[in-house]
Coordinates of C-alpha atoms in Angstrom, one line a residue:
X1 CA 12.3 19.1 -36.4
X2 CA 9.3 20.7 -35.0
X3 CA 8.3 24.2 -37.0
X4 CA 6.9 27.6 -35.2
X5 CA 3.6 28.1 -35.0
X6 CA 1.4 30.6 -33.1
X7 CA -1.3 30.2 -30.8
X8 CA -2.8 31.7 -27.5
X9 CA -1.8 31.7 -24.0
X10 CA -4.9 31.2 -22.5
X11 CA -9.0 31.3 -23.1
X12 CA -10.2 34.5 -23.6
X13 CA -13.8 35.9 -24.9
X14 CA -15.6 39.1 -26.0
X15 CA -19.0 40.5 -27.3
X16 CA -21.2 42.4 -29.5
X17 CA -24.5 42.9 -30.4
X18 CA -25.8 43.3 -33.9
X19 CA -29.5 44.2 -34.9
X20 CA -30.2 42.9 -31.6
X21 CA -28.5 39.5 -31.8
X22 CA -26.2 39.1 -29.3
X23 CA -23.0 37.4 -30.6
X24 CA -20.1 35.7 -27.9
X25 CA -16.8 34.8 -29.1
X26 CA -15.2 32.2 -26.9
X27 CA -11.2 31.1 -28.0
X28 CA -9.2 28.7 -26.2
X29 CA -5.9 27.1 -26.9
X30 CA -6.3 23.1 -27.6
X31 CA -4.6 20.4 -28.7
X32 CA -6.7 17.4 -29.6
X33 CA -9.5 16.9 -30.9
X34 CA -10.9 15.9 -27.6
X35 CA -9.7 18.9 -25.9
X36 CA -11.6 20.7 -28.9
X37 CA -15.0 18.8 -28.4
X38 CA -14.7 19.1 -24.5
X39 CA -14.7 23.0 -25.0
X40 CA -16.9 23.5 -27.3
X41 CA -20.0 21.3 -25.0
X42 CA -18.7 23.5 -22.7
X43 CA -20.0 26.9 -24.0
X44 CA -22.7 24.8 -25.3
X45 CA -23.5 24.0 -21.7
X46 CA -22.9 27.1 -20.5
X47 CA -25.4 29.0 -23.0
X48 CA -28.3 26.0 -23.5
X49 CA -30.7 28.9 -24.0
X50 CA -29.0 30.1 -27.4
X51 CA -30.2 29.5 -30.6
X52 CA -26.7 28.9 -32.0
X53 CA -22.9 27.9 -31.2
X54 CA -20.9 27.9 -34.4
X55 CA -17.0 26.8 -34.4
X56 CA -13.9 26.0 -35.6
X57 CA -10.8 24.8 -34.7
X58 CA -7.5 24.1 -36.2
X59 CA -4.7 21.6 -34.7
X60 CA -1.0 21.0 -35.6
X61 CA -2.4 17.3 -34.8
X62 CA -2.6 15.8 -38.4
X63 CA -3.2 19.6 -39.8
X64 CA -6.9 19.0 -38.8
X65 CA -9.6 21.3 -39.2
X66 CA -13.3 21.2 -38.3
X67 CA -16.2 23.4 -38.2
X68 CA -20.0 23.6 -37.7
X69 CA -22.6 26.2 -38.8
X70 CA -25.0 24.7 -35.8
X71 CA -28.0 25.8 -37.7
X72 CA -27.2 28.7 -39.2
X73 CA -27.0 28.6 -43.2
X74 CA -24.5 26.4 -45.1
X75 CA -21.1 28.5 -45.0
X76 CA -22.6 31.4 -43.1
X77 CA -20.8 30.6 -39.6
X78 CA -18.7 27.7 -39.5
X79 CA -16.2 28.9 -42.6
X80 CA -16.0 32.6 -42.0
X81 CA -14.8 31.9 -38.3
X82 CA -11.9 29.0 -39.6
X83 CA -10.4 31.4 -42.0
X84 CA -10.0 34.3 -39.3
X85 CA -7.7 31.3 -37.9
X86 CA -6.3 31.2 -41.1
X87 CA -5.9 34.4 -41.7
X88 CA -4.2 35.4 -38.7
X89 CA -1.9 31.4 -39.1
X90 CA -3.4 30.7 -35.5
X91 CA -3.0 26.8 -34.5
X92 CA -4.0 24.9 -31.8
X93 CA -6.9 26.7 -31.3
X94 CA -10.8 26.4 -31.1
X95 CA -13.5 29.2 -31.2
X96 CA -17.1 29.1 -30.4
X97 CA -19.2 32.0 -31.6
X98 CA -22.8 31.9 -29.3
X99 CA -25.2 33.4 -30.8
X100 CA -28.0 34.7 -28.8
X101 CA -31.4 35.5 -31.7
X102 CA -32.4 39.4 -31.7
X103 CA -35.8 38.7 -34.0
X104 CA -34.1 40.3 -37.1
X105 CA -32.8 38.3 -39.8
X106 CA -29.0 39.3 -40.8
X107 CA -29.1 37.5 -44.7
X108 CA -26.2 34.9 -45.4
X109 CA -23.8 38.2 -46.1
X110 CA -24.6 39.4 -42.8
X111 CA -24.4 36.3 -40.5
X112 CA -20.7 35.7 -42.4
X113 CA -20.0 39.2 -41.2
X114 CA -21.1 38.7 -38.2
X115 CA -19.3 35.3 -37.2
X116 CA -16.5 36.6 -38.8
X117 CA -16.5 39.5 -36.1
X118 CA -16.8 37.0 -33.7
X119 CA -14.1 35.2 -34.2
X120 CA -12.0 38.6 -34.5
X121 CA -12.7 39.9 -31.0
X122 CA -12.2 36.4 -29.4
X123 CA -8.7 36.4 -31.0
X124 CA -8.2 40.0 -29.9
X125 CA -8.9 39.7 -26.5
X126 CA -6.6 36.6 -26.3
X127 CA -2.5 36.7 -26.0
X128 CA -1.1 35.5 -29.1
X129 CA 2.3 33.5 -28.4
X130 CA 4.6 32.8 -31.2
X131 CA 6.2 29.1 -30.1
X132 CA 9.3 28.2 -31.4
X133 CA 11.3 25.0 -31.2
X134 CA 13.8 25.6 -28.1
X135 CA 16.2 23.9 -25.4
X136 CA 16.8 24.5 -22.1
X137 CA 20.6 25.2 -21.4
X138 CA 22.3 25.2 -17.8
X139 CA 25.8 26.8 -17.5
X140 CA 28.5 27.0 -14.9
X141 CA 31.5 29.5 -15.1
X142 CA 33.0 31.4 -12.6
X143 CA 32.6 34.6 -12.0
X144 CA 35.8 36.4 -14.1
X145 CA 33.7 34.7 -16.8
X146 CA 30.2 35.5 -15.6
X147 CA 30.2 39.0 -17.2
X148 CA 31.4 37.7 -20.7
X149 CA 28.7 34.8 -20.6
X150 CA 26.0 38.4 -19.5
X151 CA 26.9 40.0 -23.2
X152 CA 26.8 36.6 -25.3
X153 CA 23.3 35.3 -24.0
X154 CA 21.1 38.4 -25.6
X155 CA 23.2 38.2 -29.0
X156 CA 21.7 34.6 -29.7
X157 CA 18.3 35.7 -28.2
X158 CA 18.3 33.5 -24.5
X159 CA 15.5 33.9 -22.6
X160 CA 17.4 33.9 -19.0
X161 CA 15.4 31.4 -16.2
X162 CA 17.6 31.7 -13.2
X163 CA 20.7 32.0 -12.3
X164 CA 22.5 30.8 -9.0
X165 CA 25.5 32.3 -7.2
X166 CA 27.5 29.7 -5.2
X167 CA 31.1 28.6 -5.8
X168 CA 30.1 29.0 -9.5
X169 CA 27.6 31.3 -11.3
X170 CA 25.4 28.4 -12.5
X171 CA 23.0 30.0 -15.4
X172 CA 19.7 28.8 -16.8
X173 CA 18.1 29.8 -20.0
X174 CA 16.5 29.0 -23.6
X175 CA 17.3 29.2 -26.7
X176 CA 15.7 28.7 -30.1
X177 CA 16.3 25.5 -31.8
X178 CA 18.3 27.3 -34.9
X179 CA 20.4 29.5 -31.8
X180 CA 21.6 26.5 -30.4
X181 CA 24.8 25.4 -32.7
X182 CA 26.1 29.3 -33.4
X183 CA 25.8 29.8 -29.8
X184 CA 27.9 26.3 -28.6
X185 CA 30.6 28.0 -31.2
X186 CA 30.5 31.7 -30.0
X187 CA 31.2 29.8 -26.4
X188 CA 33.8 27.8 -27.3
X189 CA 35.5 30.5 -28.8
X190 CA 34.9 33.2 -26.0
X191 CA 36.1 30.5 -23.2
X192 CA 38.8 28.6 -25.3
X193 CA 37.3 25.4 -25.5
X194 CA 37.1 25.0 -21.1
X195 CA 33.3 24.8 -20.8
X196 CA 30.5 22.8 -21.3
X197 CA 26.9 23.0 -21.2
X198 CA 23.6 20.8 -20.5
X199 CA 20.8 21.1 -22.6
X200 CA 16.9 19.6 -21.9
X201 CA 15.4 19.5 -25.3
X202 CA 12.3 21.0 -24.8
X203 CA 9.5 19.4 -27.6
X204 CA 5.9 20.5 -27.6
X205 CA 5.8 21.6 -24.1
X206 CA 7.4 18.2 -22.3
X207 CA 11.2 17.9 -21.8
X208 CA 12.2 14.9 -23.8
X209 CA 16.1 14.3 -22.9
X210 CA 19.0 15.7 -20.9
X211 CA 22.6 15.6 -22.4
X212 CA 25.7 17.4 -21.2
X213 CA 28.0 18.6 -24.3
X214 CA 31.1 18.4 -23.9
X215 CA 34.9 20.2 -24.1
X216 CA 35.9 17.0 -26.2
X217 CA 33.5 17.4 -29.1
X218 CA 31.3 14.5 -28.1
X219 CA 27.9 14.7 -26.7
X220 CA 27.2 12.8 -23.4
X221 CA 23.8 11.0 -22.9
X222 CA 23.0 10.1 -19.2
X223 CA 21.3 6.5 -18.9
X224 CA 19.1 5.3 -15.6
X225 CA 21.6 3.4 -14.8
X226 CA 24.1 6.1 -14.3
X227 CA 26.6 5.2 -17.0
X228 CA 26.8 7.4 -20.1
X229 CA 26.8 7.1 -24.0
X230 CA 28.8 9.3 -25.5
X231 CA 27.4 10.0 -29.1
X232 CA 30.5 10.9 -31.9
X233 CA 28.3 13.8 -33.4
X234 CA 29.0 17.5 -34.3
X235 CA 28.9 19.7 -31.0
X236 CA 24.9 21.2 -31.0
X237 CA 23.5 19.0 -32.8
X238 CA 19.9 17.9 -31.3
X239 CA 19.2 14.3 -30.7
X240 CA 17.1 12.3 -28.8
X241 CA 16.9 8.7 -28.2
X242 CA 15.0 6.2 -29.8
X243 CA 13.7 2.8 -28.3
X244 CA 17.4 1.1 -28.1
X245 CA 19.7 3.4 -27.0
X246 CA 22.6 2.8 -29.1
X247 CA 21.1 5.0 -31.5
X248 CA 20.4 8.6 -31.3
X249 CA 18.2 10.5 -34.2
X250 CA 19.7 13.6 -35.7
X251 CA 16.7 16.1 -35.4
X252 CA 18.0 17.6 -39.1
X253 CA 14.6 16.8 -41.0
X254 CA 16.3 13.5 -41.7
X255 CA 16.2 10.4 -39.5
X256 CA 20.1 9.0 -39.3
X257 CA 20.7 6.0 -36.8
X258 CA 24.5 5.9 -35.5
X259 CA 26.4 3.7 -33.1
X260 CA 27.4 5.0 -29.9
X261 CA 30.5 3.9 -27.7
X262 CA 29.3 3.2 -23.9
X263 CA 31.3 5.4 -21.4
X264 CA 31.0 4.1 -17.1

């Protein structure tokens, strides 16, 4: 199962200048190493005039890290910005610190200072995001129901989406990967078993499945073709399919392969 981790939600930069030498921090969020390299010859092409663009980046890729002193003495520049990242547990990122040369030498002590401040502004300017693994749930009930359904959703934390009014109160929200099972019981409990739920698994920012749970303790998995396999596993339990869909993988740290039974 896919762990929490925090990044930033978009680029963001700041400056300073010290003895003269001007110092930019540029941070973005990335996710390859490719995204990584892009952005950094982009400040590079940005500031060709400077005498230096140190960086680092970390990714949830591999747990890859990288970094450059571009110049600048051996573990002045490169190191002091990647543990800032480490420091504050920041993934998916890369930072460029530009430095622009003043004409006074800062010593090794005070270059690590200095990149280190770099980083630290870049990161303060930016919004930090703390990204948990979640689902997407949609909900229909009618509206006796609706107001119960309004004081459950903030008990297991829901982030509401939208919610349409038509012959049903039709709900859309997230919740939190660990939410999802205590929640599918508080409902079951608060509307005696007599409604269901769809949930889009939502992994690393792309939707990966849809699957309807349903008031019969199964989980229902819709195919292209239209027909459905309903999968004999405990309600709230995350899945998605593998290659041949007569299995479905328990998202539980372990990898368990099941038969399902093939419903038209």
């Amino acid at each position: 199962m896919p762990s929490s981790y925090r990044t930033i939600a978009a680029p963001a930069e700041d400056e300073f200048i010290e003895k003269k030498s001007r110092f930019i921090g540029y941070i973005a969020p990335v996710t390859t190493e490719q995204e990584a390299a892009a952005f950094i010859e982009s400040v590079r092409t940005r500031h060709r005039e400077a005498r230096h663009n140190c960086y680092a980046y970390r990714l949830r890729q591999n747990n890859l890290a990288r970094f450059s002193d571009d110049g600048e003495p051996s573990g002045t520049a490169g190191r002091p910005i990647l543990e800032v990242l480490q420091r504050e547990d920041l993934t998916d990122i890369c930072v460029v610190v530009t430095r622009y040369f003043g004409g006074i030498l800062l010593g090794t002590g005070g270059l690590a200072r200095a990149y280190t401040q770099g980083c630290k502004i870049a990161v303060a300017a930016a919004e930090v995001l703390c990204m948990h693994p979640a689902v997407e749930c949609t909900l229909s009930a009618d509206y006796g129901f609706y107001g119960k359904l309004q004081n459950l959703l903030p008990q297991y934390g829901a982030v509401l989406l939208d919610t349409a009014f038509e012959g049903e109160v039709t709900v859309r929200f997230m919740l939190r990967q660990e939410a999802l099972s205590p929640f599918s019981k508080a409902l079951e409990e608060l509307s005696a078993g007599s409604l269901a739920f769809e949930i889009r698994r939502v992994s690393d920012g792309g939707l990966v499945e849809t699957v309807t749970t349903g008031t019969d303790g199964r989980v229902y998995v819709p195919l292209e073709s239209g027909s459905y396999y309903a999968v004999e596993t405990e309600a709230g339990k995350g899945f998605q399919l593998d290659s041949t869909p007569i299995y479905f993988t328990v998202e539980d740290g372990k990898t368990t392969t099941k038969t399902v039974s093939k419903f038209a």
